[in-house]
Short mmCIF file of C-alpha atoms in Angstrom, two decimals:
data_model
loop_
_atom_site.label_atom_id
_atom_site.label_comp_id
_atom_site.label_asym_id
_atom_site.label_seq_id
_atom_site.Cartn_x
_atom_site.Cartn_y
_atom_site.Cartn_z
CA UNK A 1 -68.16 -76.50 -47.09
CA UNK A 2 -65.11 -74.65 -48.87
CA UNK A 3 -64.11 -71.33 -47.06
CA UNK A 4 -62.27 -68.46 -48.54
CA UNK A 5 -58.32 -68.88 -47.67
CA UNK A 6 -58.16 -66.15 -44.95
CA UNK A 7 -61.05 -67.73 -43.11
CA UNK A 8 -59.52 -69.39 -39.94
CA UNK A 9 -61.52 -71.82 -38.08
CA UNK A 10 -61.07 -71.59 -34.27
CA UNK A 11 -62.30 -74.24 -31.66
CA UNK A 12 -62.35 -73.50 -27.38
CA UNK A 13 -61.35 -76.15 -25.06
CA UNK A 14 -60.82 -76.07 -21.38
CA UNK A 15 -59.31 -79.65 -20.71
CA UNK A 16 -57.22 -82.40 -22.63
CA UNK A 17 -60.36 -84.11 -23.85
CA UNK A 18 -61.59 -81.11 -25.68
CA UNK A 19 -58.47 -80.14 -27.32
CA UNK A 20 -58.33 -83.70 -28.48
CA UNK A 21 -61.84 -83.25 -29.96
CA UNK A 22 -61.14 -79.91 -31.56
CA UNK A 23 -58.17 -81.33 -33.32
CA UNK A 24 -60.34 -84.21 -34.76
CA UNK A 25 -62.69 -81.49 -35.57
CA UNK A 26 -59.91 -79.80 -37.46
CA UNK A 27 -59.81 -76.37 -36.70
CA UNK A 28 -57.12 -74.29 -37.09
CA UNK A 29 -56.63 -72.23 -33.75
CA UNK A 30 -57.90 -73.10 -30.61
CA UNK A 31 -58.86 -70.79 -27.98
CA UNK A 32 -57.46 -72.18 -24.25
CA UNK A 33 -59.63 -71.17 -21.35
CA UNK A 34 -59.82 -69.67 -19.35
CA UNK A 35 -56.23 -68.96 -18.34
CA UNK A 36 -57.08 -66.11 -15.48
CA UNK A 37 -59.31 -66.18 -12.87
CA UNK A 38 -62.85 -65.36 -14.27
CA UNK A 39 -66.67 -64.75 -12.31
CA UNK A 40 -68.30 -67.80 -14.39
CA UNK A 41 -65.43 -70.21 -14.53
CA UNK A 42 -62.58 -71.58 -12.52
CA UNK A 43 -59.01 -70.64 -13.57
CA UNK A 44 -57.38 -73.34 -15.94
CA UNK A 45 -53.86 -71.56 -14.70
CA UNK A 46 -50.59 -70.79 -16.49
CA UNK A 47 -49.26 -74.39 -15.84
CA UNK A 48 -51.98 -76.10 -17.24
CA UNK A 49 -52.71 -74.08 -19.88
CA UNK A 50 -49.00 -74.87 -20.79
CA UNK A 51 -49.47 -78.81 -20.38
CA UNK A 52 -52.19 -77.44 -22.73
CA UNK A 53 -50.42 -76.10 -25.04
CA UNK A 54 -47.81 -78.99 -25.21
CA UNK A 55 -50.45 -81.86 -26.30
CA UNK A 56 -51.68 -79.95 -29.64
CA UNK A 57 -49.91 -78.93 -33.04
CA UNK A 58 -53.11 -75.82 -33.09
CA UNK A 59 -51.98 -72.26 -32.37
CA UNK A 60 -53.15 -71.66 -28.87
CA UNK A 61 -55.35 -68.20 -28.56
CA UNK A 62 -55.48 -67.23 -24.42
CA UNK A 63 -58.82 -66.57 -23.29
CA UNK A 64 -60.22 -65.53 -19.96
CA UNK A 65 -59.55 -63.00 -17.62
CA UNK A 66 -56.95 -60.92 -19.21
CA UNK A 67 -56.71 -57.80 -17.88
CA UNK A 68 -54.13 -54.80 -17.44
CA UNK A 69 -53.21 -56.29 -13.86
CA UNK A 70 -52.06 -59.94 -15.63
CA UNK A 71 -50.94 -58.82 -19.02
CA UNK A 72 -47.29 -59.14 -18.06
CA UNK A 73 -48.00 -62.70 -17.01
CA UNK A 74 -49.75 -63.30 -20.20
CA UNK A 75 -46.66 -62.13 -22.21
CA UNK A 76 -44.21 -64.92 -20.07
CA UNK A 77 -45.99 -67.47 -21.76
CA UNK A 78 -46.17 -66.02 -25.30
CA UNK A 79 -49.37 -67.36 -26.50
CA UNK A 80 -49.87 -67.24 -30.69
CA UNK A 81 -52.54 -65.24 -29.81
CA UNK A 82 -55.25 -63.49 -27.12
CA UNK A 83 -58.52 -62.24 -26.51
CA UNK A 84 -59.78 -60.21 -23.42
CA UNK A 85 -62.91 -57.88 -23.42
CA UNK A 86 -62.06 -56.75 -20.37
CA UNK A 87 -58.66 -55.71 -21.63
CA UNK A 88 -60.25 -53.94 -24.29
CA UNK A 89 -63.19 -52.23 -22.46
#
């Protein structure tokens, strides 16, 4: 299938095994998750989102749990990118 250029394709992963699968699926961004503490799922945590972060060549999009409380803890690690409906709500 042949997208339009400003089409991005983004993958989610929450451990080294799925990054390494969303690269081989060749997406573009990949959403890391979820970095804060969230009801459904346990916190991956700045340090291993960062380990993360380290084993792919994608542009790492911070997912989970961002709020107004951890927003300044979000900008220390200067993700390419974030998402956060409770941020937005």
């Amino acid at each position: 299938i042949k997208f339009k250029k400003e089409f991005k394709i983004l993958g989610s992963a929450h451990n080294f095994k799925e990054v390494k699968i969303k690269e081989l699926q060749d997406v573009d961004e990949i959403f890391l998750s979820p970095l804060f503490k969230s009801k459904k799922n346990p916190q991956l945590n700045i340090y291993k989102y960062l380990n993360l972060r380290k084993v792919t060549f994608m542009k790492d999009v911070s997912l989970g749990g961002i709020n107004n409380r951890n927003i300044k803890k979000l900008r220390l690690i200067k993700p390419f990118g974030f998402a956060g409906i409770s941020f937005f709500e």
